[in-house]
Coordinates of C-alpha atoms in Angstrom, one line a residue:
M275 CA 4.9 20.8 2.9
N276 CA 1.7 19.1 1.1
Y277 CA 4.5 16.1 1.2
T278 CA 5.0 16.4 4.6
K279 CA 1.9 16.4 5.5
T280 CA 0.9 13.6 3.7
L281 CA 4.3 11.7 4.9
M282 CA 2.8 12.5 8.6
L283 CA -1.0 11.4 7.8
L284 CA -0.1 8.1 6.5
A285 CA 2.4 7.9 9.8
A286 CA -0.3 9.1 12.4
L287 CA -2.9 6.0 9.9
T288 CA 0.1 3.4 10.6
A289 CA 0.2 4.4 14.1
V290 CA -4.0 3.9 14.4
F291 CA -3.6 0.5 13.3
L292 CA -0.7 -0.5 15.3
S293 CA -2.9 0.3 18.8
V294 CA -5.6 -1.6 17.6
G295 CA -3.5 -4.3 17.0
Y296 CA -2.1 -3.3 20.7
L297 CA -6.0 -3.5 21.9
I298 CA -6.6 -6.2 21.1
G299 CA -3.7 -8.5 21.4
G300 CA -0.5 -6.9 23.4
M301 CA 2.3 -6.8 21.6
T302 CA 1.3 -9.8 20.1
G303 CA -1.1 -7.9 18.9
M304 CA 0.9 -5.3 17.0
V305 CA 3.3 -7.9 15.2
I306 CA -0.2 -9.4 13.4
A307 CA -1.3 -5.4 13.2
L308 CA 2.4 -4.9 11.7
V309 CA 1.9 -8.3 9.2
I310 CA -1.5 -8.1 8.0
S311 CA -0.4 -4.1 7.0
V312 CA 1.8 -5.4 5.2
A313 CA 0.0 -8.0 2.9
T314 CA -2.6 -5.5 2.4
N315 CA -0.6 -3.0 1.4
F316 CA 2.1 -5.5 -1.0
Y317 CA -1.8 -6.9 -2.8
A318 CA -3.0 -3.4 -3.1
F319 CA 0.3 -2.4 -4.9
W320 CA 0.4 -5.3 -6.9
N321 CA -3.5 -4.8 -8.1
S322 CA -5.5 -1.2 -7.7
D323 CA -5.5 0.2 -11.1
E324 CA -7.2 -3.4 -11.9
L325 CA -9.8 -3.2 -9.5
A326 CA -10.8 0.0 -9.3
L327 CA -11.0 -0.2 -13.3
R328 CA -12.8 -3.3 -12.7
A329 CA -15.3 -2.1 -10.7
H330 CA -17.1 0.4 -11.9
G331 CA -17.1 -1.8 -15.1
A332 CA -14.3 0.6 -17.0
R333 CA -14.4 -0.2 -20.7
Q334 CA -10.7 0.4 -22.7
V335 CA -10.6 3.0 -25.4
D336 CA -7.6 3.3 -27.7
R337 CA -6.5 6.3 -30.1
A338 CA -9.5 4.4 -32.9
S339 CA -12.3 3.6 -30.4
A340 CA -12.1 6.9 -29.3
P341 CA -9.5 9.5 -30.9
E342 CA -10.4 12.5 -29.3
L343 CA -10.0 11.8 -25.7
Y344 CA -7.5 9.4 -26.9
Q345 CA -5.7 12.7 -28.3
M346 CA -6.0 14.8 -25.2
V347 CA -4.4 12.0 -23.3
E348 CA -1.4 11.7 -25.2
D349 CA -0.8 15.2 -25.7
L350 CA -1.8 15.9 -22.1
A351 CA 0.7 13.3 -20.9
A352 CA 3.6 14.3 -23.2
R353 CA 3.5 18.5 -21.7
A354 CA 3.4 16.2 -17.8
G355 CA 6.2 14.9 -18.4
V356 CA 4.5 10.9 -18.0
P357 CA 4.1 7.9 -19.6
M358 CA 0.5 7.4 -22.1
P359 CA -1.8 5.6 -19.5
A360 CA -4.0 3.1 -20.7
V361 CA -7.7 5.2 -21.1
Y362 CA -10.8 3.3 -20.0
V363 CA -14.3 5.4 -19.9
L364 CA -17.2 4.9 -18.1
D365 CA -20.2 4.5 -18.7
T366 CA -22.0 6.6 -16.4
D367 CA -23.7 9.5 -17.1
Q368 CA -22.3 10.7 -14.2
P369 CA -19.2 13.4 -14.9
N370 CA -16.2 12.1 -13.5
A371 CA -13.5 11.3 -13.8
F372 CA -10.5 9.0 -11.8
A373 CA -6.2 8.0 -12.4
T374 CA -4.7 4.4 -10.4
G375 CA -2.4 2.8 -10.6
R376 CA 1.4 1.9 -9.0
S377 CA 3.4 3.9 -10.6
P378 CA 3.5 6.3 -13.9
D379 CA 4.5 3.4 -15.8
K380 CA 1.4 1.8 -14.8
A381 CA -1.4 3.8 -14.5
A382 CA -4.3 4.7 -15.9
V383 CA -6.7 7.6 -16.2
A384 CA -10.6 7.1 -16.9
A385 CA -13.0 9.5 -17.6
T386 CA -16.9 9.1 -17.5
R387 CA -19.7 9.3 -20.3
G388 CA -21.0 12.4 -18.9
L389 CA -18.1 14.2 -18.6
M390 CA -17.6 14.0 -21.6
R391 CA -20.7 15.3 -23.1
M392 CA -20.9 17.8 -20.1
L393 CA -17.7 19.6 -20.6
T394 CA -16.8 21.6 -23.6
R395 CA -13.2 21.0 -24.6
E396 CA -10.9 23.0 -22.7
E397 CA -12.8 22.0 -19.8
L398 CA -12.2 17.8 -20.0
A399 CA -8.9 19.2 -20.7
G400 CA -8.6 20.7 -17.7
V401 CA -10.1 17.5 -16.3
M402 CA -7.7 14.6 -18.0
A403 CA -4.2 17.3 -17.1
H404 CA -6.1 17.0 -13.0
E405 CA -6.1 13.1 -13.5
L406 CA -1.6 12.7 -15.1
A407 CA -1.3 15.0 -12.3
H408 CA -2.2 12.7 -9.7
I409 CA 0.2 9.9 -11.8
Q410 CA 3.0 13.2 -12.0
N411 CA 3.0 12.9 -7.8
R412 CA 2.0 9.2 -7.5
D413 CA -0.4 9.9 -5.6
T414 CA -1.9 6.8 -7.0
L415 CA 0.1 4.8 -4.9
I416 CA -0.4 6.6 -1.3
M417 CA -4.3 7.1 -1.9
T418 CA -4.2 3.5 -2.0
V419 CA -2.1 2.8 0.9
S420 CA -4.4 4.7 2.8
A421 CA -7.6 3.4 1.7
T422 CA -6.0 -0.5 2.6
V423 CA -4.8 1.1 5.8
A424 CA -8.1 2.6 7.4
G425 CA -9.9 0.0 6.1
A426 CA -8.0 -3.0 7.9
I427 CA -8.0 -1.1 10.8
A428 CA -11.9 -1.0 11.0
T429 CA -11.9 -4.8 10.1
L430 CA -9.3 -5.2 13.3
A431 CA -11.1 -3.4 14.7
Q432 CA -14.6 -5.4 14.5
F433 CA -12.7 -8.5 14.5
G434 CA -11.2 -7.6 17.7
L435 CA -14.9 -6.3 19.9
F436 CA -16.3 -10.3 17.8
F437 CA -14.1 -12.2 19.3
G438 CA -12.8 -10.8 22.8
G439 CA -9.5 -9.0 22.0
G440 CA -8.2 -8.1 25.3
R441 CA -9.6 -10.6 28.3
D442 CA -6.7 -10.9 29.4
R443 CA -6.2 -8.0 30.5
G444 CA -9.1 -7.3 32.6
V445 CA -12.1 -4.7 32.0
L446 CA -9.1 -2.9 30.8
G447 CA -8.7 -4.0 27.9
I448 CA -12.6 -4.8 26.9
V449 CA -12.9 -1.4 27.6
G450 CA -10.0 -0.8 25.1
V451 CA -11.8 -3.3 22.7
I452 CA -14.4 -1.5 21.9
A453 CA -13.2 2.3 22.2
A454 CA -10.9 1.0 19.9
A455 CA -13.7 -0.7 17.5
I456 CA -16.0 2.7 17.6
L457 CA -13.4 5.2 17.4
A458 CA -10.2 3.5 15.8
P459 CA -11.8 3.9 12.6
L460 CA -13.8 6.5 12.7
A461 CA -9.5 8.7 13.4
A462 CA -9.5 6.1 10.4
M463 CA -11.5 8.0 8.6
M464 CA -11.0 10.7 9.6
I465 CA -7.3 11.1 8.6
Q466 CA -7.7 9.5 5.0
S467 CA -10.4 12.3 4.2
L468 CA -7.8 14.9 5.0
I469 CA -5.1 13.1 2.6
S470 CA -7.1 12.9 0.1
R471 CA -8.3 16.3 -0.1
T472 CA -4.1 17.3 0.7
R473 CA -3.2 15.4 -2.8
E474 CA -6.5 17.2 -4.8
F475 CA -5.0 20.6 -4.0
S476 CA -1.7 19.1 -5.1
A477 CA -3.3 17.6 -7.8
D478 CA -5.6 21.0 -9.1
R479 CA -1.9 23.6 -8.9
L480 CA -0.5 20.6 -11.8
G481 CA -2.9 20.1 -13.1
G482 CA -3.7 23.4 -14.0
E483 CA -0.1 24.2 -14.9
I484 CA -0.4 20.9 -16.9
C485 CA -2.8 22.4 -19.4
G486 CA -1.7 25.8 -19.9
N487 CA -5.3 27.4 -18.5
P488 CA -6.2 27.1 -14.1
L489 CA -9.2 27.9 -15.8
W490 CA -10.3 25.2 -17.5
L491 CA -10.8 23.2 -14.6
A492 CA -12.7 25.9 -12.2
S493 CA -15.5 26.3 -15.2
A494 CA -15.4 22.0 -15.1
L495 CA -15.2 21.4 -11.1
A496 CA -18.0 24.8 -10.6
K497 CA -20.0 22.3 -13.8
I498 CA -20.1 18.4 -12.1
S499 CA -20.6 19.7 -8.2
R500 CA -23.4 21.2 -9.1
V501 CA -24.9 17.7 -10.7
N502 CA -26.7 15.0 -8.5
L503 CA -26.3 12.3 -10.4
V504 CA -26.0 8.5 -8.9
M505 CA -23.6 6.1 -9.8
E506 CA -24.1 2.9 -9.1
T507 CA -21.0 1.1 -9.4
A508 CA -19.4 4.1 -6.4
E509 CA -22.6 3.1 -4.1
E510 CA -21.0 -0.5 -4.6
N511 CA -17.5 0.6 -3.6
P512 CA -17.3 3.2 -2.0
A513 CA -13.6 2.5 -0.7
S514 CA -13.2 3.8 -4.4
A515 CA -14.8 7.3 -3.8
H516 CA -11.4 9.2 -2.9
L517 CA -10.1 8.1 -6.2
F518 CA -12.3 10.7 -8.3
I519 CA -12.2 14.4 -9.5
V520 CA -14.6 14.7 -7.4
N521 CA -17.0 13.3 -4.7
P522 CA -18.9 10.3 -6.6
L523 CA -21.4 9.4 -3.6
A524 CA -25.1 10.8 -3.9
G525 CA -25.6 12.7 -0.5
S526 CA -21.4 13.2 0.0
R527 CA -22.8 17.4 0.5
M528 CA -24.3 15.9 3.9
D529 CA -20.6 14.5 5.5
R530 CA -18.4 17.7 5.3
L531 CA -15.9 15.8 8.9
F532 CA -15.6 12.3 6.7
S533 CA -15.3 14.3 3.1
T534 CA -12.4 12.9 0.7
H535 CA -12.4 15.7 -1.8
P536 CA -12.1 19.5 -0.9
N537 CA -15.1 22.3 -1.0
P538 CA -15.6 22.6 -4.5
E539 CA -15.9 26.9 -4.2
R540 CA -12.3 26.7 -2.1
R541 CA -11.0 24.4 -5.4
I542 CA -12.2 26.8 -7.6
A543 CA -11.5 30.2 -6.1
E544 CA -7.7 28.5 -5.0
L545 CA -7.7 27.9 -9.1
K546 CA -8.7 31.4 -10.1
R547 CA -5.9 32.4 -8.2
Q548 CA -3.3 30.4 -9.0
A549 CA -5.0 31.8 -13.0
A550 CA -4.5 35.1 -11.5
V551 CA -0.4 34.9 -10.6
M552 CA 0.1 32.7 -13.9
G553 CA -1.7 35.7 -16.1
R554 CA -3.9 34.2 -18.1
M555 CA -7.4 34.6 -17.3
R556 CA -8.6 34.3 -21.3
T557 CA -9.2 31.2 -22.1
G558 CA -6.3 30.5 -24.6
D559 CA -3.7 32.7 -23.6
G560 CA -0.6 30.8 -22.8
P561 CA 2.2 28.3 -24.9
G562 CA -0.4 26.2 -23.7
P563 CA -3.0 24.5 -27.1
D564 CA -5.1 27.1 -28.2
L565 CA -8.6 25.8 -27.1
R566 CA -10.8 29.1 -27.8
P567 CA -14.1 28.3 -30.0
G568 CA -13.5 28.9 -33.7
V569 CA -9.8 27.3 -33.6
A570 CA -8.6 24.1 -34.9
S571 CA -7.3 22.5 -31.7
P572 CA -5.0 20.2 -31.5
W573 CA -6.8 17.1 -30.6
Q574 CA -8.9 15.9 -33.1

């Protein structure tokens, strides 16, 4: 059901884009919009991982430089059945993480310094399992496409407004362009947000299965959603906010309509329900790695 909903939302986003093109330049404008859409998504497909990592100053780590994190991701990737992704660290105190890449074979996961300092091993495992779930579900590509099209809609609408699109169709054409310039970006933002929120719930559920205990991720979300630290790179690159496990932008709680992430309380409640169904309400139960205090961790 989530995949069907995602495809419908992507189709709606594309329809908004083509409609803006039509309002600006008729059938010719629609064709131009389609060409722009294909070109921007082709570029995003091949470069999304590098763009996101570079934007946030991520530095790659390996088994020698970050042994515990690297081993944790390696073990969880094996449990998820995905290739080992590249592992990165972001030098910021805000606790957060994201995944990127066009496919499981070309993927990367990144955790912030603040996340690794704040969380227990169990909670960190829950977060990284969530990011690996995004890779398994190929959400990183879906999120990139939606963000690229949403950005292109805003650019195209502003272009039509400032360069007089629609004048050849009289007053109605001009009114249509003005309406598109105002309403189309809002519609695109709303649709992109719905896509992101849909994928977050799916990644939470699958992440709980990968790490073996949904309560680890629930506990991590409870901690990091209460922190109010600014991530400067996120403020400079707000289009990448949807990649993170929680919204990295300051003041994000003020904007529920366009939030790229579900309410943390709802996510935590869903994870608790999942844990109850799985019969693992006690930390450490189940087939996953046993990380209770005092029990030797396989990730050390």
